[in-house]
Short mmCIF file of the C-alpha atoms (twelve columns), coordinates in Angstrom:
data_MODEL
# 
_entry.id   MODEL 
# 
loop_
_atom_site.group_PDB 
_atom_site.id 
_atom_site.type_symbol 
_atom_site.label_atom_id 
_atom_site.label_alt_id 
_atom_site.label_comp_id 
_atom_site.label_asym_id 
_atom_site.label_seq_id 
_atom_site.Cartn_x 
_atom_site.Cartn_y 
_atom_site.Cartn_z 
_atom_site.pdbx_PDB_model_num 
ATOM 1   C CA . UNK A 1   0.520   59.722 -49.766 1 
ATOM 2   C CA . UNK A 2   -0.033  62.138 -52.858 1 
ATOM 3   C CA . UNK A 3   -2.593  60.712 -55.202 1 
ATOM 4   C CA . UNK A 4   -1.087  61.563 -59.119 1 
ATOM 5   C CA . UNK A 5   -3.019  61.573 -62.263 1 
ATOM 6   C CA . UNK A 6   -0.265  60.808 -65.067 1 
ATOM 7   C CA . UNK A 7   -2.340  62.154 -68.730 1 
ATOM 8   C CA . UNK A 8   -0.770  61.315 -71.588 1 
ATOM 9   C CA . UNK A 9   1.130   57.978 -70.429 1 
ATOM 10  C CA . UNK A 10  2.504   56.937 -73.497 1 
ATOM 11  C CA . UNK A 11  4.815   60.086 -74.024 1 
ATOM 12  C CA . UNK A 12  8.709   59.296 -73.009 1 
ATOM 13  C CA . UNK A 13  9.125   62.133 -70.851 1 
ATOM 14  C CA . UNK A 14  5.735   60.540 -68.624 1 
ATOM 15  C CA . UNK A 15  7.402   57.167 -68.991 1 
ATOM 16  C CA . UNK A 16  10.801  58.023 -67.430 1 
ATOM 17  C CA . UNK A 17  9.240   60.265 -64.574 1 
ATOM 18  C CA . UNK A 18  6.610   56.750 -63.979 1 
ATOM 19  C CA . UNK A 19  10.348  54.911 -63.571 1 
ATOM 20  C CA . UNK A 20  11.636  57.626 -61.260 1 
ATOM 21  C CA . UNK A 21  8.762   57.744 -59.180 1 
ATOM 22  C CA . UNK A 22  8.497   54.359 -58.897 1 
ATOM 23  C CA . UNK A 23  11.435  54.242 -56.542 1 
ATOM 24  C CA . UNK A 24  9.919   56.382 -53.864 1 
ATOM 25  C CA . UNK A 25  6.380   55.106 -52.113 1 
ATOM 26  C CA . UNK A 26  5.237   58.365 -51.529 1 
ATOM 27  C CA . UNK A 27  3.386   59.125 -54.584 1 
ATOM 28  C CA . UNK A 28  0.509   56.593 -55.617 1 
ATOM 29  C CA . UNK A 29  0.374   56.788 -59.474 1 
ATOM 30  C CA . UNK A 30  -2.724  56.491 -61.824 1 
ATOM 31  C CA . UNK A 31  -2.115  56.289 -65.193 1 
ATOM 32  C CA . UNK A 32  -3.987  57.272 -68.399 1 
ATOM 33  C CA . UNK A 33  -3.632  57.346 -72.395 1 
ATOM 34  C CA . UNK A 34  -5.788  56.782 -75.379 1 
ATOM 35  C CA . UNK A 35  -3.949  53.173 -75.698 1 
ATOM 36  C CA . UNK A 36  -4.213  51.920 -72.324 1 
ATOM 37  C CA . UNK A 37  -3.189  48.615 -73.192 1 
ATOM 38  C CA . UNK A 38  0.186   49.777 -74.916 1 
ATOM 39  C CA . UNK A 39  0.765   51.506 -71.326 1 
ATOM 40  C CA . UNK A 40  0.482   48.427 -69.579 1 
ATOM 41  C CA . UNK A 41  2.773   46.342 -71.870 1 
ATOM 42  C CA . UNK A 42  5.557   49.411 -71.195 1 
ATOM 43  C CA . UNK A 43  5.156   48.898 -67.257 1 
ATOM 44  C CA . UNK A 44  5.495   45.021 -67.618 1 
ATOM 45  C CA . UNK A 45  8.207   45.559 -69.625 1 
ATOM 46  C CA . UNK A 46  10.041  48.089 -67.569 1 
ATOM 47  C CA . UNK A 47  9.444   45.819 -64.188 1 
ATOM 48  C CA . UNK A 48  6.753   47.556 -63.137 1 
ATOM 49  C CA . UNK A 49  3.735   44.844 -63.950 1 
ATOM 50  C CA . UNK A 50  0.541   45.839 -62.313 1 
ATOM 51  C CA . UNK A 51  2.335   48.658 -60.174 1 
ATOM 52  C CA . UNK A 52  -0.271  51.456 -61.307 1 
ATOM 53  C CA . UNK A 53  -3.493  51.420 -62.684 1 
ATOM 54  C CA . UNK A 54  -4.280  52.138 -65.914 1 
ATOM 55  C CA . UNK A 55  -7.170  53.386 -67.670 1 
ATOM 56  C CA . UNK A 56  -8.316  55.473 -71.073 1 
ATOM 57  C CA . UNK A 57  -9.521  58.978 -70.317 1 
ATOM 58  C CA . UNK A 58  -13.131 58.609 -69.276 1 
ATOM 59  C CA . UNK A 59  -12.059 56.872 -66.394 1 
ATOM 60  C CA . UNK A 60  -10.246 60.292 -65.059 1 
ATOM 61  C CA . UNK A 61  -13.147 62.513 -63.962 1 
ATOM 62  C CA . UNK A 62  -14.199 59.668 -61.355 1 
ATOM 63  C CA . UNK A 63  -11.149 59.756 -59.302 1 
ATOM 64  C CA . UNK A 64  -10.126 62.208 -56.836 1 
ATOM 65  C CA . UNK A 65  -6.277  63.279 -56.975 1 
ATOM 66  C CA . UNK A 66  -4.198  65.846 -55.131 1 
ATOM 67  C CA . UNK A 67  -2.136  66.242 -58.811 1 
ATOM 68  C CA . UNK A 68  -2.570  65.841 -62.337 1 
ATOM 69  C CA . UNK A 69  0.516   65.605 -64.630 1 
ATOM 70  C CA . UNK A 70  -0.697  66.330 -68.348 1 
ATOM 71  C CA . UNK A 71  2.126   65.417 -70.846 1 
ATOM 72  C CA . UNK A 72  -0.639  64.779 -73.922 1 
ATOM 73  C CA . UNK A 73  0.613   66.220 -76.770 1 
ATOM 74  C CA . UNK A 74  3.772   65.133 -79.116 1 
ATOM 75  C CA . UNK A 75  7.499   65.418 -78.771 1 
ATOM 76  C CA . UNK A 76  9.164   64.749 -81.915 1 
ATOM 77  C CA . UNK A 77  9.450   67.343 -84.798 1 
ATOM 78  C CA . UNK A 78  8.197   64.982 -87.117 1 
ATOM 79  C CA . UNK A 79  4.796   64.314 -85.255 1 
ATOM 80  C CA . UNK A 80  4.353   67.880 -84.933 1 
ATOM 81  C CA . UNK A 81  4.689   68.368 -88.837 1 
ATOM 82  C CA . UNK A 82  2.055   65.059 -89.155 1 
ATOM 83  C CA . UNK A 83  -0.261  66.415 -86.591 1 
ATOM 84  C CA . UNK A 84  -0.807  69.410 -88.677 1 
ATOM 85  C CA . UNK A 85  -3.524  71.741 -87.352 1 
ATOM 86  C CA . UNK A 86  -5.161  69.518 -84.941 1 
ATOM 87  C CA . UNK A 87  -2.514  70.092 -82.107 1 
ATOM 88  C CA . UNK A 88  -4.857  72.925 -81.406 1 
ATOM 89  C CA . UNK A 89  -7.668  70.595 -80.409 1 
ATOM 90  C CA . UNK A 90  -5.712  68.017 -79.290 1 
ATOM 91  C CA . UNK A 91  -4.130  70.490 -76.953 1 
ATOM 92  C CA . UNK A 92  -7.559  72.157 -75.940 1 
ATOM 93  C CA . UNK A 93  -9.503  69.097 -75.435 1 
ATOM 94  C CA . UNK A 94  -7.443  67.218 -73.000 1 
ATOM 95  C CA . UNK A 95  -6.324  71.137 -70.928 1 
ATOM 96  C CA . UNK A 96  -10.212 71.316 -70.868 1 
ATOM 97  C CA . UNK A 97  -10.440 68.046 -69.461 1 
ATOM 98  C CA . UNK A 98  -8.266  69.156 -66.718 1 
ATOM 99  C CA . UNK A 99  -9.933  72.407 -66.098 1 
ATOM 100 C CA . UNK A 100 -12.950 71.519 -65.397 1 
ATOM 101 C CA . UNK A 101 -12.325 68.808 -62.921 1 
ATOM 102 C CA . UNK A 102 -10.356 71.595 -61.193 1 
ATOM 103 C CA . UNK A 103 -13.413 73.190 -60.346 1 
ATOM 104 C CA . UNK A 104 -14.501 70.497 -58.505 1 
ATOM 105 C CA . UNK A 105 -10.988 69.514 -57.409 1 
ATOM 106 C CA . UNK A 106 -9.802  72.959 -56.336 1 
ATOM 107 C CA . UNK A 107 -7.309  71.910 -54.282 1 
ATOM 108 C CA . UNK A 108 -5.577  69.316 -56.774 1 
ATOM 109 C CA . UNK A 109 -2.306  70.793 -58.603 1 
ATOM 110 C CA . UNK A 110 -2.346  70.847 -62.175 1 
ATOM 111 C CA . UNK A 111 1.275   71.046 -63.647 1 
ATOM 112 C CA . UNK A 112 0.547   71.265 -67.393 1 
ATOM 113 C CA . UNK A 113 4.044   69.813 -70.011 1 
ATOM 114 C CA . UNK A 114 3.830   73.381 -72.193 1 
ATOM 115 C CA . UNK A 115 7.316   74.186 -74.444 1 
ATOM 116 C CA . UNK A 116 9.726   76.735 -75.093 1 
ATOM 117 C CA . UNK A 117 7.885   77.043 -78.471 1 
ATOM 118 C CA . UNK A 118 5.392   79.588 -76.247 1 
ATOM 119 C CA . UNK A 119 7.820   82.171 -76.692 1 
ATOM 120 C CA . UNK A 120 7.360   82.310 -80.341 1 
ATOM 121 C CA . UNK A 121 9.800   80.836 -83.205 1 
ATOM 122 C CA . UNK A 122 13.048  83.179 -82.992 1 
ATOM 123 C CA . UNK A 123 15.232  83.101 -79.871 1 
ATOM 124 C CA . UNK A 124 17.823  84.990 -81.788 1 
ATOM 125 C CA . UNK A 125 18.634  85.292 -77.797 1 
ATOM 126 C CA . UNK A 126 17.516  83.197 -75.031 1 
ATOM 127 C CA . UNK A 127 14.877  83.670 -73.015 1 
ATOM 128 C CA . UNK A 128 14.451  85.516 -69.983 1 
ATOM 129 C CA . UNK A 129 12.195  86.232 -67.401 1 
ATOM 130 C CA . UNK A 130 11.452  89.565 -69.746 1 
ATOM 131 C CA . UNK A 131 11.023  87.842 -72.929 1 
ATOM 132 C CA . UNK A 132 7.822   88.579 -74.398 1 
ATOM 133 C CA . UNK A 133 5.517   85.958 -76.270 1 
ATOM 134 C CA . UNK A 134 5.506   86.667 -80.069 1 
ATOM 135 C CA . UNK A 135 3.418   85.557 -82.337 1 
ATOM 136 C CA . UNK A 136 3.334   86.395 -86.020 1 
ATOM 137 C CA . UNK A 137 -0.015  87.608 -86.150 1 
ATOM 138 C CA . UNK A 138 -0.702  88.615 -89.442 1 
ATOM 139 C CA . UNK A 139 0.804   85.436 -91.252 1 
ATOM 140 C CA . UNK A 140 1.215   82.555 -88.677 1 
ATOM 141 C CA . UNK A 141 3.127   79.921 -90.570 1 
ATOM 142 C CA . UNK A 142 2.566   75.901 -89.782 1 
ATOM 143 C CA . UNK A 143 5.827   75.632 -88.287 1 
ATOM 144 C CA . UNK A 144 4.363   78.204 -84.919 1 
ATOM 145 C CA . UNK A 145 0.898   76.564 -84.856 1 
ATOM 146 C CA . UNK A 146 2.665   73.657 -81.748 1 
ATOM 147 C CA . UNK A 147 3.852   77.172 -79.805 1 
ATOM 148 C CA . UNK A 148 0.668   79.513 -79.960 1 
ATOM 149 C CA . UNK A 149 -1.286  76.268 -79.206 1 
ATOM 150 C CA . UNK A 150 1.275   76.152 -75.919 1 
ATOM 151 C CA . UNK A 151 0.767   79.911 -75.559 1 
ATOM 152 C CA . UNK A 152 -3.102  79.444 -75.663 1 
ATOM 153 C CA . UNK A 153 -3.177  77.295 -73.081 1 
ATOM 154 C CA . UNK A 154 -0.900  78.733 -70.805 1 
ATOM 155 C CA . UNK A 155 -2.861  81.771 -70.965 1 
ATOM 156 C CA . UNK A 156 -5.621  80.086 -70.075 1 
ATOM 157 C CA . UNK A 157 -4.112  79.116 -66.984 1 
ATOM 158 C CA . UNK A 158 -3.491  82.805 -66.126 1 
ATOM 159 C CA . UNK A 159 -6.703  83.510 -66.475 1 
ATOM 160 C CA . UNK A 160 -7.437  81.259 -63.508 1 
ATOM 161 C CA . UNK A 161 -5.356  82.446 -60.994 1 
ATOM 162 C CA . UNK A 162 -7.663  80.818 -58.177 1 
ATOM 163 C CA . UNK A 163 -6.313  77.797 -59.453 1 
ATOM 164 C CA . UNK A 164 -3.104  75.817 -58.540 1 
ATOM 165 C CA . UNK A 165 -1.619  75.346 -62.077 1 
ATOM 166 C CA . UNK A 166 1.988   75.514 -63.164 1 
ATOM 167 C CA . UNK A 167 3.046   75.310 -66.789 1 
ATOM 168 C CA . UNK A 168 6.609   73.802 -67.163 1 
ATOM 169 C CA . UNK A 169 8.042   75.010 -70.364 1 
ATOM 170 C CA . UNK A 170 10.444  71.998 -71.580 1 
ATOM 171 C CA . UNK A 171 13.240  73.213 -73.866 1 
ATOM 172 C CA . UNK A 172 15.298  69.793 -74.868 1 
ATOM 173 C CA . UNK A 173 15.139  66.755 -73.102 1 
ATOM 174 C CA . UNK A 174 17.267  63.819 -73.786 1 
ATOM 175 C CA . UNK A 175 17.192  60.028 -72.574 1 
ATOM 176 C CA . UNK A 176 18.239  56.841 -73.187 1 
ATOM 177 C CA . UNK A 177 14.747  56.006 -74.301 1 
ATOM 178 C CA . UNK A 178 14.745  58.718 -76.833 1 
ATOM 179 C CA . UNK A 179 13.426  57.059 -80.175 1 
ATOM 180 C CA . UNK A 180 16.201  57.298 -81.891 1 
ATOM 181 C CA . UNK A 181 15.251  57.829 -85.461 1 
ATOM 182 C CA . UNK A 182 13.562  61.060 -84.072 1 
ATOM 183 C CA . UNK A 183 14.392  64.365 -86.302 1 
ATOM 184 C CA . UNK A 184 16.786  65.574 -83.679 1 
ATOM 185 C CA . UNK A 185 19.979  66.807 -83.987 1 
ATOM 186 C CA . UNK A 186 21.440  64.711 -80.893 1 
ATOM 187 C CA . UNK A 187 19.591  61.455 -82.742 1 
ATOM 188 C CA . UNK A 188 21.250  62.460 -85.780 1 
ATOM 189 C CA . UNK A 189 24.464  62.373 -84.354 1 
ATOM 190 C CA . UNK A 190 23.558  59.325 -82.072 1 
ATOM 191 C CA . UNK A 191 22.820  57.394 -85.563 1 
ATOM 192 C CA . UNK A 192 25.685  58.160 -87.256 1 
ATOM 193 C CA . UNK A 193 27.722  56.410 -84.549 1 
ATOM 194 C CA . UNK A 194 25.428  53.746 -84.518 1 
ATOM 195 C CA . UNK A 195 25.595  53.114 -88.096 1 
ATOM 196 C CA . UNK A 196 29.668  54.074 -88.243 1 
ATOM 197 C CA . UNK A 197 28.431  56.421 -90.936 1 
ATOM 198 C CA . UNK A 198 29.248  60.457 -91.305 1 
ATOM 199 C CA . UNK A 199 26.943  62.490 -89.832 1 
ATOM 200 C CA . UNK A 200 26.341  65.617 -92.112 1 
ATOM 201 C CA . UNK A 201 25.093  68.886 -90.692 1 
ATOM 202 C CA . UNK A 202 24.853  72.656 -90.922 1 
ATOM 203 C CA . UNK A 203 27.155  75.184 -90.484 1 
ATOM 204 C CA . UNK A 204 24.021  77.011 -88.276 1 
ATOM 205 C CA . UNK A 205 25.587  78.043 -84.584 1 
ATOM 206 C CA . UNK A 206 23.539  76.956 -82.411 1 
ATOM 207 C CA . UNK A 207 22.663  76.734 -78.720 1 
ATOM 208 C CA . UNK A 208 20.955  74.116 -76.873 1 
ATOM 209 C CA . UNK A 209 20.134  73.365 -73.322 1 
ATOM 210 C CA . UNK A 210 19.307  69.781 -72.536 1 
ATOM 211 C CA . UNK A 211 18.036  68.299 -70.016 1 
ATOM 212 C CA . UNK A 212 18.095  64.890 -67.731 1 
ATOM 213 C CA . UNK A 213 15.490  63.052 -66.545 1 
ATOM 214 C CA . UNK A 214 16.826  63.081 -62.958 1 
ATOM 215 C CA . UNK A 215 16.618  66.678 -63.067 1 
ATOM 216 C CA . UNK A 216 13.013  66.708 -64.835 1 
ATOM 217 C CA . UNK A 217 12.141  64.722 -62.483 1 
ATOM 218 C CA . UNK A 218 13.890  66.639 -59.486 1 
ATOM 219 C CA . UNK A 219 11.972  69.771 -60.803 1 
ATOM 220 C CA . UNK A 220 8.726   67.902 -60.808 1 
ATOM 221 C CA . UNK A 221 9.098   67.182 -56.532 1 
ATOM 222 C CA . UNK A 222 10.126  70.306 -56.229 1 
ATOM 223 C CA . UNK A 223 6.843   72.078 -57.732 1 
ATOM 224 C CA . UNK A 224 5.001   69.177 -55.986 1 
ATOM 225 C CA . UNK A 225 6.362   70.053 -52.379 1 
ATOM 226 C CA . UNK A 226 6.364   73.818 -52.941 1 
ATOM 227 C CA . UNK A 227 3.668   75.875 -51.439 1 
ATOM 228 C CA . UNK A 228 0.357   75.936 -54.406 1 
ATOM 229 C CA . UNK A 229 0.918   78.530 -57.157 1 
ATOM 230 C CA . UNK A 230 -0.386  79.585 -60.575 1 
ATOM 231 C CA . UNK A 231 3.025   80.566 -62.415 1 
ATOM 232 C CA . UNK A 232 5.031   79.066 -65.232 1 
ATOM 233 C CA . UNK A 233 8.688   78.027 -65.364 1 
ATOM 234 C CA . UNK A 234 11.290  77.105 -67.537 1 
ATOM 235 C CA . UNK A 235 13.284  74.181 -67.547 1 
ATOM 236 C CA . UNK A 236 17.168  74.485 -67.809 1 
ATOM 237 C CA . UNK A 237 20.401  72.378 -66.359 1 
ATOM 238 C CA . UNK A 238 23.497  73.478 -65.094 1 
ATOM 239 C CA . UNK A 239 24.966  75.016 -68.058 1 
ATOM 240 C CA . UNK A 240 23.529  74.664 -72.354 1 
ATOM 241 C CA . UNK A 241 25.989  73.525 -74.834 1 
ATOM 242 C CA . UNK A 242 26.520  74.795 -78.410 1 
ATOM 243 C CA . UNK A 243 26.517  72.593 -80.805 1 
ATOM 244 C CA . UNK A 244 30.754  72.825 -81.746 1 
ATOM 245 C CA . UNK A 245 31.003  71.685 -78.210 1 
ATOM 246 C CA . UNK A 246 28.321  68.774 -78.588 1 
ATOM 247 C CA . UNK A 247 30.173  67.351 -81.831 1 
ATOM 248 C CA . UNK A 248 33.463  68.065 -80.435 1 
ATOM 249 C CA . UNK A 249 32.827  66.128 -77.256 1 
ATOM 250 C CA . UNK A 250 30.924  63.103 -79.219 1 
ATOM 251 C CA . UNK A 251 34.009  63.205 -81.884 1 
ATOM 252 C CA . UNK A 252 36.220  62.517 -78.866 1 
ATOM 253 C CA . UNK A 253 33.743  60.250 -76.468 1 
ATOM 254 C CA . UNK A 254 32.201  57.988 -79.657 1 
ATOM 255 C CA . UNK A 255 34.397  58.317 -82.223 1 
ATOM 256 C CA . UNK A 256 31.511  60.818 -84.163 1 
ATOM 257 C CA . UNK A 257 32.521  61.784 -87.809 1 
ATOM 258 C CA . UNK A 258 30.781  64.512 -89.172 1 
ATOM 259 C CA . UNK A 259 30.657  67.181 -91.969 1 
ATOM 260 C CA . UNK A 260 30.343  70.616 -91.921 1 
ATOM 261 C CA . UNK A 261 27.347  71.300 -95.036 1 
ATOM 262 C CA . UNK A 262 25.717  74.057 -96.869 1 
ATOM 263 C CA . UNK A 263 22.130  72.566 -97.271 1 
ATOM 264 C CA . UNK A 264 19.587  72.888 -94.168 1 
ATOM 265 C CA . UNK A 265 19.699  69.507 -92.688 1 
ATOM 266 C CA . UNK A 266 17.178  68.204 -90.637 1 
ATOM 267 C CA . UNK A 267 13.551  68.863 -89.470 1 
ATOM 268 C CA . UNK A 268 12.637  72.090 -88.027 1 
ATOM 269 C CA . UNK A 269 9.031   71.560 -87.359 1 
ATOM 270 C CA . UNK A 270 8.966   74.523 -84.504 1 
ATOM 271 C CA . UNK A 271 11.197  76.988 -86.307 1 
ATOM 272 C CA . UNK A 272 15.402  77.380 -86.694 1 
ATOM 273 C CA . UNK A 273 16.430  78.568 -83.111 1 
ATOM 274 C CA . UNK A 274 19.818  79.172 -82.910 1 
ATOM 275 C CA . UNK A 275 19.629  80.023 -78.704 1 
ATOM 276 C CA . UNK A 276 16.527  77.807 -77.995 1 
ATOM 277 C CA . UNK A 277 17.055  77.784 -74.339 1 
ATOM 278 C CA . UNK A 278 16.209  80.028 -71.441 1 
ATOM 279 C CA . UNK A 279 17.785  82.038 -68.355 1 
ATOM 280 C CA . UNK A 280 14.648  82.314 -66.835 1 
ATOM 281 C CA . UNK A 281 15.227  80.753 -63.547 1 
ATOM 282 C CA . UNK A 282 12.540  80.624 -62.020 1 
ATOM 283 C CA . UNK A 283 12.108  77.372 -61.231 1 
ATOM 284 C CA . UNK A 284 14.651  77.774 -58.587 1 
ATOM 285 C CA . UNK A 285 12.051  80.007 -56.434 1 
ATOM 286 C CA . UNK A 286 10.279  76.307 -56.158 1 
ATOM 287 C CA . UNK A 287 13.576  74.365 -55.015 1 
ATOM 288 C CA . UNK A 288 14.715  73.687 -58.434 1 
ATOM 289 C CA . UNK A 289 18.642  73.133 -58.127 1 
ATOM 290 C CA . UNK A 290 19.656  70.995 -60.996 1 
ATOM 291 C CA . UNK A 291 22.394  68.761 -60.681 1 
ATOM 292 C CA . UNK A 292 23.863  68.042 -64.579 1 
ATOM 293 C CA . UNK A 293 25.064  70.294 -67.423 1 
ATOM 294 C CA . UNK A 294 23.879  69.309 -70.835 1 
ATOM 295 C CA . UNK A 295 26.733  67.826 -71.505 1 
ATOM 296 C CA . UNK A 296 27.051  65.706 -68.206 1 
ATOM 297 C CA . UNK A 297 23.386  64.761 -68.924 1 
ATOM 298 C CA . UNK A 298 23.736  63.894 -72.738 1 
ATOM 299 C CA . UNK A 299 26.953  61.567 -72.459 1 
ATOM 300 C CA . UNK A 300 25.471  59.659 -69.644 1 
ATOM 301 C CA . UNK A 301 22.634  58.677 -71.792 1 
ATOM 302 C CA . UNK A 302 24.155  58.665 -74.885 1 
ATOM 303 C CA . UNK A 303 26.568  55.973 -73.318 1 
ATOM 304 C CA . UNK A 304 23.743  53.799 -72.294 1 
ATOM 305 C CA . UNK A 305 21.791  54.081 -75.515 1 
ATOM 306 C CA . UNK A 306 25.064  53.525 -77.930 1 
ATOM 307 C CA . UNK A 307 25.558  49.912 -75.493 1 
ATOM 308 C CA . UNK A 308 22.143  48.829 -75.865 1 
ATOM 309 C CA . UNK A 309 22.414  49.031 -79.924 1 
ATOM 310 C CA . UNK A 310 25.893  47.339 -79.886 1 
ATOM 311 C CA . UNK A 311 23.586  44.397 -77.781 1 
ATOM 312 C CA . UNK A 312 21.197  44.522 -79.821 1 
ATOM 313 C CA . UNK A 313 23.713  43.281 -83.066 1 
ATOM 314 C CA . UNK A 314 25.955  41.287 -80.740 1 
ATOM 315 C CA . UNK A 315 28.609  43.150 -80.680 1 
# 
């Protein structure tokens, strides 16, 4: 049985990887946040009362673990812009955490939740396994601080190539837990046909690449299983979708209205990035095969969360 430290157990993306893990007994989870209490009221509520333990983080150094999971950080463009400056501590202060209980632990796997925001803030193109980090030296706007903080850390791990760390640069991610009044573009869209209202939006092309939690959560084994490594990959699905397609396809699944504006609308706390996805494929040297395109992936959930707010008014 693998023993896995889960950091940062209040973040979505941990939650729905807790619920997919929970239906294998391979993996014995232990679970930690700075609100442990809030975690435990999630697990009772998602069926899985007293399933894991669950402590706050100065309970983590006194366990022993074969993996550590570290999703601390935030994942909505609005945090990011709230969060200001401090992601940079926030960000150091729990990777440190991990670090140096690797040096005691050096045969636990560290797979660290970094972003496609380490590349920088254009992705004019998208990424490849030659795209270069870029960072706007000289006049580093608030909008790149969440990237270079990603960047930082993941050269960090580099830097300790005795050690078995993976960084797994997440793109988009969408589920049916997704807090919907999140500054997303897919929430936007996913309101408007909540609310029957028109959803209005930019004429900006762009390109997104989203992904499921089955295949998060497939890429997760995979790296688990593999052979120990100190590498980064990016996450992808079986094919991105640009965003005619997306409104196109929720126009003709939902019943979507939308309009085509002039203004910027929306919040782009990482940058505009009109191909913020990658080809970088390396995640399939560790097993990674996944099994949905964006689109297959976003109209499953979309289905489930559009039912549970009809429910939720009677309807």
């Amino acid at each position: 049985m693998m023993r896995i430290a889960i950091l940062g157990a209040t973040s979505q993306i941990a939650r729905d990887l807790i619920v997919s893990f929970s239906a294998e007994e391979k993996q014995h989870l232990h679970l930690f946040a700075r609100r442990p209490d809030e975690v435990a009221k999630w697990l009772a509520s998602a069926g899985l009362s007293g399933r894991y333990p669950v402590d706050d983080f100065s309970e983590f150094a006194k366990q022993k673990f074969d993996a550590v999971i570290n999703f601390v950080g935030v994942g909505n463009p609005a945090q990011a812009v709230a969060i200001g400056n401090s992601i940079f501590d926030v960000t150091l202060r729990f990777d440190e955490l991990v670090l140096d209980y690797l040096k005691t632990h050096t045969a636990c796997r560290y797979l660290f939740l970094s972003s496609g925001a380490a590349y920088g803030s254009g992705f004019n193109e998208p990424a490849t396994r030659d795209t270069p980090a870029v960072v706007a030296i000289n006049n580093l706007a608030p909008h790149e601080w969440y990237g270079v903080a990603k960047l930082h850390a993941e050269c960090r791990h580099r830097a300790h190539p005795e050690l078995h760390i993976i960084d797994i640069r997440v793109f988009n991610y969408f589920t049916r837990t997704q807090d919907i009044d999140a500054r997303f573009l897919i929430t936007d869209i996913l309101r408007a046909i909540r609310d029957k209202t028109v959803l209005k939006t930019s004429a900006d092309y762009i390109v997104r690449d989203f992904l499921h939690p089955s295949d998060f959560y497939g890429l997760v084994r995979g790296l688990l299983a593999a052979p120990p490594a100190n590498a980064a990959v990016d996450c992808y699905s079986r094919a991105p979708i640009d965003k005619p397609t997306l409104l196109a396809a929720m126009q003709e699944q939902f019943g979507l209205r939308y309009e085509i504006t002039e203004a910027t609308v929306g919040v782009n706390a990482t940058g505009s990035k009109p191909h913020y996805y990658s080809l970088n494929t390396r995640a399939a040297d560790f097993g990674y095969q996944p099994g949905l395109t964006s689109l297959d992936g976003v109209l499953i959930e979309a289905r489930e969360v559009l039912l549970l707010a009809s429910e939720s008014v009677g309807v």
